[in-house]
mmCIF file of C-alpha atoms in Angstrom:
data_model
loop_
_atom_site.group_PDB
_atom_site.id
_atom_site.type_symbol
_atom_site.label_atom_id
_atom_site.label_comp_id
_atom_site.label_asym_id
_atom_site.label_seq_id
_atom_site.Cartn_x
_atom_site.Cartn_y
_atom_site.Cartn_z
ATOM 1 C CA UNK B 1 138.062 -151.646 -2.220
ATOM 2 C CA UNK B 2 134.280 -150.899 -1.846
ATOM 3 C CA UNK B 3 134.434 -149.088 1.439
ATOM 4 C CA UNK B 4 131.354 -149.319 4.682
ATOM 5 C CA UNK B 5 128.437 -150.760 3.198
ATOM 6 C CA UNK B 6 125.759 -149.388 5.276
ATOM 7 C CA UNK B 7 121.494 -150.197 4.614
ATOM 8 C CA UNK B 8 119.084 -148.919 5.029
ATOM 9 C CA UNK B 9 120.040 -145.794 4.359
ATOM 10 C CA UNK B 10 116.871 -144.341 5.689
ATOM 11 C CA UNK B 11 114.292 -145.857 7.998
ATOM 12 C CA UNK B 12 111.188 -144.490 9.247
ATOM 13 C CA UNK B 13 109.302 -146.597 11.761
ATOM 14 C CA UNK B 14 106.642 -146.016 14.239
ATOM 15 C CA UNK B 15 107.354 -146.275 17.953
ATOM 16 C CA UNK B 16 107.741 -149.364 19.174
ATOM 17 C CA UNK B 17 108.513 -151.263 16.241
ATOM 18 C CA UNK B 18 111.673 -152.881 15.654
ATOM 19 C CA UNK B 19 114.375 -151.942 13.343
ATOM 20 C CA UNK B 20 117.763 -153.624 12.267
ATOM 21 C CA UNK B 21 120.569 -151.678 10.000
ATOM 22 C CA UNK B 22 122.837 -154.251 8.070
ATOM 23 C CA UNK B 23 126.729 -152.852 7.917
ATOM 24 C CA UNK B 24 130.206 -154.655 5.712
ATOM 25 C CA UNK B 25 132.764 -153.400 6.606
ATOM 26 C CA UNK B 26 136.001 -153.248 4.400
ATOM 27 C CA UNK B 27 136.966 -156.102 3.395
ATOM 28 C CA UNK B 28 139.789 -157.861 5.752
ATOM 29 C CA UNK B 29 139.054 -155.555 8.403
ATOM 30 C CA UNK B 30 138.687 -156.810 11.678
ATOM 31 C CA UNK B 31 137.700 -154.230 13.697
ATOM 32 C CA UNK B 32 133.914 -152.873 13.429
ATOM 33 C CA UNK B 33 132.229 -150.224 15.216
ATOM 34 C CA UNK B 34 128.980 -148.923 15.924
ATOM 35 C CA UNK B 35 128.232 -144.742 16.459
ATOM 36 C CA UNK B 36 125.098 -143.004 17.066
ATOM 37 C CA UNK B 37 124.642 -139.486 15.387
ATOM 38 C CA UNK B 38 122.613 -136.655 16.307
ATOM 39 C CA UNK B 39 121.695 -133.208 14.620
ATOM 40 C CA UNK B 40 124.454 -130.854 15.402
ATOM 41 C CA UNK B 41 126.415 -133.190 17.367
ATOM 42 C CA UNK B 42 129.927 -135.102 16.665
ATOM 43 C CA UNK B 43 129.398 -139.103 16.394
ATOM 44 C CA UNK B 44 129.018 -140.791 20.135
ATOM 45 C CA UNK B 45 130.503 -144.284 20.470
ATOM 46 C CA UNK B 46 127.960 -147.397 21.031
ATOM 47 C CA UNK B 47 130.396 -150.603 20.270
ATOM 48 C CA UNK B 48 133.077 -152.424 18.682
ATOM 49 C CA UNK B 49 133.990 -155.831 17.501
ATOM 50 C CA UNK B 50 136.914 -157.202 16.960
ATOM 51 C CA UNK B 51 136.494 -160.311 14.351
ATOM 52 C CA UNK B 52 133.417 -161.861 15.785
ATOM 53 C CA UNK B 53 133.952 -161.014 19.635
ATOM 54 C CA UNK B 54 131.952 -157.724 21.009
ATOM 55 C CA UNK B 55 134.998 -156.088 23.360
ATOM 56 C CA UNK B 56 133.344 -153.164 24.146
ATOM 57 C CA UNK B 57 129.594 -152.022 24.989
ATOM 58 C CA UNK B 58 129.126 -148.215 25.999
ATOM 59 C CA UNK B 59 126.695 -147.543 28.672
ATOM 60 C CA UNK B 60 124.547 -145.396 25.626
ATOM 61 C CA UNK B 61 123.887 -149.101 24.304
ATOM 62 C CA UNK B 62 120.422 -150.083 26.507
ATOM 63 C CA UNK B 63 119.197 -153.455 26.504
ATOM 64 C CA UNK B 64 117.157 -152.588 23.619
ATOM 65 C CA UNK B 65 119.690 -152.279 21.239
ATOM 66 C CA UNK B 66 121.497 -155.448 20.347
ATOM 67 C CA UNK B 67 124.592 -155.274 17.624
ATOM 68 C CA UNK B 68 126.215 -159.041 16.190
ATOM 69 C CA UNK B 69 129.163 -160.024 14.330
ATOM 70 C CA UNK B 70 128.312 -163.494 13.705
ATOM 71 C CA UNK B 71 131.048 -164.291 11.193
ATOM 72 C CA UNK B 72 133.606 -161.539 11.869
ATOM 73 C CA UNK B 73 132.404 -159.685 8.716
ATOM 74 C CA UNK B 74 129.309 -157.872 8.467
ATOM 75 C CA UNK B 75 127.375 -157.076 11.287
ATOM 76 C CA UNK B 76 123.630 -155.990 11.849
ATOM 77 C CA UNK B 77 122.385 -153.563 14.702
ATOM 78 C CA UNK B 78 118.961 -154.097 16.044
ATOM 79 C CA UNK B 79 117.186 -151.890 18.043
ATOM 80 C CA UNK B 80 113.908 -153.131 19.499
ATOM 81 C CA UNK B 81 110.782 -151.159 21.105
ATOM 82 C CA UNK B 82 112.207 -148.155 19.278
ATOM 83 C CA UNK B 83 111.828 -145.003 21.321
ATOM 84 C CA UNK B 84 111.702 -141.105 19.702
ATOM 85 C CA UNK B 85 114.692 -140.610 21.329
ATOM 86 C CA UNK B 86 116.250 -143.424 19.304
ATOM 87 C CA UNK B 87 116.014 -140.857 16.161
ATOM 88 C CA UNK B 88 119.297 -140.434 14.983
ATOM 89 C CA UNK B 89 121.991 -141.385 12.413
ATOM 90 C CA UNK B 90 123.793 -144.844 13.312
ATOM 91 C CA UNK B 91 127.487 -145.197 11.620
ATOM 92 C CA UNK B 92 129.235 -147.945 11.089
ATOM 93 C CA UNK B 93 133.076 -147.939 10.240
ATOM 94 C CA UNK B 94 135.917 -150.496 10.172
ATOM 95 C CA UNK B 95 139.783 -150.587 10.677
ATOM 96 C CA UNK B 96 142.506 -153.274 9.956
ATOM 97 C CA UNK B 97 144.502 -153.403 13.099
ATOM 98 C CA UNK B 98 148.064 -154.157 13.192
ATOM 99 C CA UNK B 99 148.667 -152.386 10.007
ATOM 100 C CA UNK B 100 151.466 -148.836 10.261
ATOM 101 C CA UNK B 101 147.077 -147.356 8.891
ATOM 102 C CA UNK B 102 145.753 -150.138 11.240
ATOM 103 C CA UNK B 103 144.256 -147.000 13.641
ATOM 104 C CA UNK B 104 143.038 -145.065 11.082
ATOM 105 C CA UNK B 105 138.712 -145.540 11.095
ATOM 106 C CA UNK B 106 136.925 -145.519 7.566
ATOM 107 C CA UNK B 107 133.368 -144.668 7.951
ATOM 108 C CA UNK B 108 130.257 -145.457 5.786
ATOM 109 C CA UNK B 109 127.660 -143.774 4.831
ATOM 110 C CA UNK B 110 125.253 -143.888 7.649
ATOM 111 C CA UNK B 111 121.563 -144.769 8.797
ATOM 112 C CA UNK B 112 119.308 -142.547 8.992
ATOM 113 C CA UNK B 113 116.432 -143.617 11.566
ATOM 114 C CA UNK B 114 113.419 -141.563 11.924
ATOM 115 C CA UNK B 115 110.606 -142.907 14.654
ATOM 116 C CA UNK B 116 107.268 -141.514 14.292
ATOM 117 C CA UNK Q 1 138.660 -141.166 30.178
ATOM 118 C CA UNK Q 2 139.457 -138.568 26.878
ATOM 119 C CA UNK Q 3 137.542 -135.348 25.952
ATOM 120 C CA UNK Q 4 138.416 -133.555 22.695
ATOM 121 C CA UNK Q 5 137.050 -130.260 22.559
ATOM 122 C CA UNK Q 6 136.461 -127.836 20.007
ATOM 123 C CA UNK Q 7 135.860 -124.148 20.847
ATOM 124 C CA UNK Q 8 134.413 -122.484 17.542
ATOM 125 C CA UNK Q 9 130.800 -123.532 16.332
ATOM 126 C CA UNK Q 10 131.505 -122.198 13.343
ATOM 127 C CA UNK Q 11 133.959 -120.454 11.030
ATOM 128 C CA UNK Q 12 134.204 -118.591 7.849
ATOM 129 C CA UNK Q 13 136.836 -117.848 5.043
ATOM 130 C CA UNK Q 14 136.610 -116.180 1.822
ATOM 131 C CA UNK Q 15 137.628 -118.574 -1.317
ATOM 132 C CA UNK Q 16 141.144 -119.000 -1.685
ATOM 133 C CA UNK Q 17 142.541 -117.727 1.891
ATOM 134 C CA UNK Q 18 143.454 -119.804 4.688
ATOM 135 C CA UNK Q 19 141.327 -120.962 8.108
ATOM 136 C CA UNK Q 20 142.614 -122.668 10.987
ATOM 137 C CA UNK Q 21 140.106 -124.415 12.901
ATOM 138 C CA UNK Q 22 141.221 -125.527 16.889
ATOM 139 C CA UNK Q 23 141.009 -128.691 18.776
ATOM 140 C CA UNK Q 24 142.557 -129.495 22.159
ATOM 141 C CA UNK Q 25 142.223 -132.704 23.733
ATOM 142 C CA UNK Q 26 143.204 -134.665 27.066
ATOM 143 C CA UNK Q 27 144.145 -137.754 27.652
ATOM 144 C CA UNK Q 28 146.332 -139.755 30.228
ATOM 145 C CA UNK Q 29 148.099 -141.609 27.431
ATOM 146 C CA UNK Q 30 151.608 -141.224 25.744
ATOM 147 C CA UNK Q 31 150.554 -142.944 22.162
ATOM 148 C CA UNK Q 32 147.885 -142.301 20.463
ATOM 149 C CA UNK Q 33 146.473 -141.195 17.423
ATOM 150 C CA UNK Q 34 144.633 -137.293 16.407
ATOM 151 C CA UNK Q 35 142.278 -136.948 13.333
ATOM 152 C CA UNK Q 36 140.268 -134.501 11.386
ATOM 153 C CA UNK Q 37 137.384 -135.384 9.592
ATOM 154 C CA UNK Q 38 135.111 -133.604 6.871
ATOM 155 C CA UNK Q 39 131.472 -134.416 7.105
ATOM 156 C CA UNK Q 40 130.113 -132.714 4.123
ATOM 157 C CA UNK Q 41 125.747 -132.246 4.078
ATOM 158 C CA UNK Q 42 125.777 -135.794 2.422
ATOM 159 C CA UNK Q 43 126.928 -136.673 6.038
ATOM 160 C CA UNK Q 44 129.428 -139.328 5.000
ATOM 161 C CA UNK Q 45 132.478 -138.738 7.286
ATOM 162 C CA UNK Q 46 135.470 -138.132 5.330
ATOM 163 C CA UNK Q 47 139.180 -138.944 6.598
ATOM 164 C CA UNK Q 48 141.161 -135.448 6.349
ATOM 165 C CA UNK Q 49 144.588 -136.017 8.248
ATOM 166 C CA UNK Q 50 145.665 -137.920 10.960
ATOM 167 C CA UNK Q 51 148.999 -137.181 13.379
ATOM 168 C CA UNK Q 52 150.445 -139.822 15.213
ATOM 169 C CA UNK Q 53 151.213 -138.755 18.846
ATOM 170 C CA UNK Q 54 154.970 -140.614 18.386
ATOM 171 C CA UNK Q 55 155.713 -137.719 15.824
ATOM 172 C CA UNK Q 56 157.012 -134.737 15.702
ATOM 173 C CA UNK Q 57 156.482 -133.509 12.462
ATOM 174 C CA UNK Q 58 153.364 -132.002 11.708
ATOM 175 C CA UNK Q 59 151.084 -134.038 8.913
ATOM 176 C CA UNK Q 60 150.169 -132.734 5.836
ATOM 177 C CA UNK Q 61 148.293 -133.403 3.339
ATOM 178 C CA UNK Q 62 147.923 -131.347 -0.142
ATOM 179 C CA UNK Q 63 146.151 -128.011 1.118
ATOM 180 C CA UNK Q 64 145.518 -129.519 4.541
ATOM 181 C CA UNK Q 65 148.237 -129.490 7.607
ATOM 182 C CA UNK Q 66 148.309 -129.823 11.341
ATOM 183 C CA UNK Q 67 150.004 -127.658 13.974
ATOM 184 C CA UNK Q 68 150.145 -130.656 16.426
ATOM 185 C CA UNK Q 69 151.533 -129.125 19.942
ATOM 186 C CA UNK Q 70 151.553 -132.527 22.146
ATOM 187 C CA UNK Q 71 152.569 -130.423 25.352
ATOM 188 C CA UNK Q 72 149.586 -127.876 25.019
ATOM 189 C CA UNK Q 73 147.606 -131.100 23.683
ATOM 190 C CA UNK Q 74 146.486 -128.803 21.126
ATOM 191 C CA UNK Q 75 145.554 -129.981 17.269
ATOM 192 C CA UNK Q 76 144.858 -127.440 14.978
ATOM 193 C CA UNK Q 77 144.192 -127.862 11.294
ATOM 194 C CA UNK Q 78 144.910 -125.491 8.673
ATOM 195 C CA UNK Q 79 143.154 -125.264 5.244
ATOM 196 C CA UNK Q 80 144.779 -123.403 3.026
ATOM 197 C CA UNK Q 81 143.645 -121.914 -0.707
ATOM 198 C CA UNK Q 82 140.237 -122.963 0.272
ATOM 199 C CA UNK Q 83 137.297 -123.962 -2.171
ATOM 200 C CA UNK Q 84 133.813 -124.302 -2.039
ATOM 201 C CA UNK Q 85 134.373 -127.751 -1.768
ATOM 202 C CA UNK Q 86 135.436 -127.446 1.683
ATOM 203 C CA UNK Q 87 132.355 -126.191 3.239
ATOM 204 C CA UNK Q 88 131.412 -128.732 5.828
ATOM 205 C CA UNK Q 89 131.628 -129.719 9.720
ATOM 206 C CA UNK Q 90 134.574 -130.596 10.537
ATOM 207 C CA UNK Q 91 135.577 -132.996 13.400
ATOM 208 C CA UNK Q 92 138.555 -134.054 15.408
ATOM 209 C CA UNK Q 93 138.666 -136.916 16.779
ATOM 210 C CA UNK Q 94 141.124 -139.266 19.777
ATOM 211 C CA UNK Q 95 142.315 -142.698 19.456
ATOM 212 C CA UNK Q 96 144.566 -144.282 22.013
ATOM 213 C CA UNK Q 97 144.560 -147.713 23.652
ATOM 214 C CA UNK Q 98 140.870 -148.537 23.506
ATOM 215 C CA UNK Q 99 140.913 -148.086 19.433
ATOM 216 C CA UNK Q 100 137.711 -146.282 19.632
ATOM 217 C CA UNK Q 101 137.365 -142.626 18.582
ATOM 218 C CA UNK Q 102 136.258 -139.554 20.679
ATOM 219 C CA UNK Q 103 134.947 -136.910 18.799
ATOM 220 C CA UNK Q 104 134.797 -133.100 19.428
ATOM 221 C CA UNK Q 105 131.551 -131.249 18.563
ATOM 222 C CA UNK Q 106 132.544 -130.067 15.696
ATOM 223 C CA UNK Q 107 132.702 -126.682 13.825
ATOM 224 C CA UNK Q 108 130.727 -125.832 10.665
ATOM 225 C CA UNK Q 109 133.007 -124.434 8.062
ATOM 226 C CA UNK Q 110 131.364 -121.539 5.572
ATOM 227 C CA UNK Q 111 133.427 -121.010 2.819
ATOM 228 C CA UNK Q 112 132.094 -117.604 0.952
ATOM 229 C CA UNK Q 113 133.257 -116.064 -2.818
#
């Protein structure tokens, strides 16, 4: 088992540009979620698929972010018009559902974005 | 909705004693899950332990247990012998019916010779 796949690892793009981060999960998992990460903060939820379906969209997620699960495996985050405020470390993790470990969350690595 | 809170910034402990970090939570819910994880500077967040709310006895894992008080909704975790290694922020975190995690804000652990 590979465990979260997560690139770019690091991303530095100028304001207003547009930026996507690429995440695979573990494999079989069906559950995938997005978090946003600040300096000296703990992880803040933005969204979470289960297979292909987005069930749940926190109000941090503005219209210009945009997050897809096309297949029910990987799944790409896109935020558009980027903002500085967007700076931050986006994690993605994934959980198998169902399972007596189906509520326990693996995380990857992480995104760093930077906006300049 | 579920807070998880975490009252010390930051803690230290000599090499090879013990440090019990706190969490308390709240929540509405009667199952659910509680979780500690490491997130060493390499900022990967590690799995630690994890308590489900259905149990009684405390988890443990190698030099890592819980004192899980569902009453007080309190969570501690206790590192015993601890090494270098362990020097990180460490998070707890909430999972009930929505399946999504609520973290605290953490508290940096120092771990000194």
């Amino acid at each position: 088992d590979t465990g979260v796949s997560q690139n770019p690892r690091h991303k530095i793009t100028k304001r207003g540009q547009n930026v996507t981060f690429r995440c695979d999960p573990i494999s079989e998992h069906n559950r995938l979620y997005w978090y946003r990460q600040t300096l000296g903060q703990g992880p803040e939820f933005l969204t979470y698929f289960q297979n292909e379906a987005q069930l749940e969209k926190s109000r941090l997620l503005s219209d210009r972010f945009s997050a897809e699960r096309p297949k029910g495996s990987f799944s790409t985050l896109e935020i558009q018009r980027t903002e500085q405020g967007d700076s931050a470390m986006y994690l993605c993790a994934s959980s198998l559902v169902g399972l007596p470990s189906g509520n326990t969350i693996y995380f990857g690595e992480g995104s760093w974005l930077t906006v300049v | 909705a579920q807070t998880v809170t975490q009252s010390q910034p930051e803690m230290s402990v000599q090499e090879a004693e013990t440090v019990t970090l706190s969490c308390t939570y709240d929540t509405s819910e009667s199952d659910y899950y509680l979780f500690w994880y490491k997130q060493p500077p390499s900022r990967q967040m590690i799995l630690v332990i994890r308590q489900e709310a259905y149990k009684q006895q405390n988890a443990t894992e190698n030099r890592f247990s819980v004192n899980f008080q569902k009453a007080a909704k309190s969570f501690s975790l206790k590192i015993s012998d601890s090494q270098l290694g362990d020097a990180a922020m460490y998070f707890c975190a909430f999972t009930g019916t929505a399946s999504k995690l609520t973290f605290g804000t953490g508290t940096r652990l120092q771990v000194t010779l």
